[in-house]
Amino acid sequence: MAVDTTNPVRRSGRFNAYVKLGKFAFFDYDLCVLIVWCALPGPLLWEASTGATLLFFLIGQVAIFAATVTFDDLTGLRDGSDAENYTPETGQLRDLARKPLLSGALTVRQAQVFGWGSVLVGAACWAAAAAVAPHKPGWLLVLLLVVAASAVQYSYGLKLSYRGGQEVLMIGTTGMVVLMPYALLTGEVTGLIGWETILFGAWALQVAAYSNMNDLEGDRKVGRVNVATMTSAAGYHAFLVAVASIGLVSTVVAIAVDAVPVWFLLLLAPVFVLRGAQLRAGVVRGNPLAARMLGIQIHRLGAVLLCVGNLLYVHAS
C-alpha cells in the first residue's frame, strides 16, 4: 500500500520526528551565543559583522549538534544500547518518542540522510562564520575544524565516546562553543572567556554524566568505555562529586588570578547550591534521571546568570 506523503498529518508527524532526532528542543548549548554577545566590548555589540558571525556560528552549532545526536541514535539502534536503556520502567523522564529510530517514526536511511545533511550545513555555516568574522587566526580555524570533526565522531565513525573519550569530548567540545565565537570576533581569549569556557563544558558534562549513570548496564553490554562503565558505584559517585566541584573551584581560581571579580561568586551562588541538590537526587537518592533533568535546569539558569554577569562586568565597570 502506497504511503500518502501529501497527507498533512503524515508530513507533520515526519517533521516532528526529525525535530526529535536532531534534539532541536535541547537549546542549552545554543545559549553560548548570548553569553559571548554579552561579553563583547561595547563597540562590537552592534556591528554588522558581529551579528553575521554569531548567526552563522549559531546555525552551524545547531546543525553539528543535530548531526552528533543523530549519529549517536544510529549507533545506539545498531548496537542495541538504546533498546536496553529506553525501557517502560524509566517512565516520563525517558520518553520513547525522543528516539524516533527506536519507535519506528524514521528509518535508518532517513536518519543517515538527515545526519550527513546536518554535517554539511554545520560545516558550511562555520566556514561562513569564519569568513565574515573580523578575526581569523590560524589556530582558531584549526580548532573549528577539530571541534566539528570530533563532535561528529562522538559515537559514529571513530566512535570516540565508546573508546574512553566521552567525558573529555563533552567538556571540551561543548566548552569551546563559548571560546570560538568570542575569538572570531575579538581575536583573543580573555580570562573571563577562558573561565566561562570551562564552566559551560562542565555544566554540559553534569547532564551527560547522569545519563551515563542511568545507562550503565546497557553501555556495558555494548562495550562502551566511559567513567561509569569502568568504575564501581562508589568510584562513580566520587567522580560526580569531583565534576560538581569544577564550577566552584574554577570560579575561586579565576578570582584568585584576577580574571573575574569576586562578586561572580555571589552571582553564581544559586548554581553552586543547586549542584548539591543534584548530587542528592542522583547519588543519595539514586535517581539519575531526576538529577539529569535538574542539571539541564541548572545549565540554563547558569547561562542566564553569566549573561547578566558579563553585561555588568564588561559594560558597567
Coordinates of N, CA and C in Angstrom, one line a residue, residues 17 26 54 72 141 163 173 177 180 187 204 224 232 234 237 240-242 257 267 272 278 288 291 309 314-315:
A17 N 9.3 14.1 14.0 CA 10.2 13.0 14.2 C 11.7 13.6 14.0
F26 N 16.4 20.9 22.6 CA 17.5 21.0 23.6 C 18.4 22.1 23.2
L54 N 27.9 35.7 14.6 CA 27.1 34.9 15.6 C 26.0 34.1 15.0
D72 N 24.6 9.4 17.0 CA 24.5 8.6 18.3 C 23.3 7.7 18.3
L141 N 41.0 28.6 13.3 CA 40.4 27.8 12.2 C 40.6 26.3 12.3
R163 N 35.4 4.8 23.2 CA 36.7 4.4 23.4 C 37.4 5.3 24.5
T173 N 34.5 19.9 23.7 CA 33.8 20.5 22.5 C 32.7 21.4 22.9
V177 N 32.4 26.1 22.3 CA 31.4 26.9 21.6 C 31.3 28.3 22.2
M180 N 35.2 29.9 20.9 CA 35.5 30.1 19.4 C 34.8 31.3 18.9
G187 N 39.6 38.3 18.4 CA 40.9 37.9 18.1 C 41.7 37.5 19.3
A204 N 27.7 21.0 30.9 CA 27.2 20.0 29.9 C 27.5 18.6 30.4
R224 N 30.8 0.0 25.7 CA 31.1 1.5 25.7 C 32.0 1.8 26.9
S232 N 33.5 1.4 39.9 CA 32.5 0.9 40.8 C 31.4 2.0 41.0
A234 N 30.7 3.3 43.9 CA 31.4 4.3 44.8 C 32.3 5.2 44.1
H237 N 30.4 7.7 42.0 CA 29.8 8.8 42.9 C 30.9 9.8 43.2
L240 N 31.3 12.0 40.3 CA 30.2 13.0 40.2 C 30.4 14.2 41.1
V241 N 30.9 13.9 42.3 CA 31.3 14.9 43.3 C 32.4 15.8 42.8
A242 N 33.4 15.2 42.2 CA 34.5 15.9 41.6 C 34.1 16.8 40.5
V257 N 43.3 34.7 40.3 CA 44.2 35.2 39.3 C 43.7 36.5 38.7
L267 N 27.1 35.9 42.5 CA 26.1 35.8 41.4 C 25.8 34.3 41.0
F272 N 25.7 26.9 42.5 CA 26.5 26.0 43.4 C 25.6 25.3 44.4
Q278 N 21.4 18.4 43.1 CA 21.6 17.5 42.0 C 22.3 16.2 42.5
P288 N 19.1 9.0 38.9 CA 20.0 9.7 37.9 C 19.2 10.5 36.9
A291 N 18.2 13.7 38.5 CA 19.4 14.6 38.6 C 19.8 15.1 37.2
G309 N 26.1 38.7 34.4 CA 27.5 39.0 34.9 C 28.3 39.6 33.9
V314 N 31.6 43.8 31.9 CA 32.2 44.4 30.7 C 31.7 45.8 30.4
H315 N 30.4 46.0 30.7 CA 29.8 47.2 30.2 C 29.5 48.2 31.3

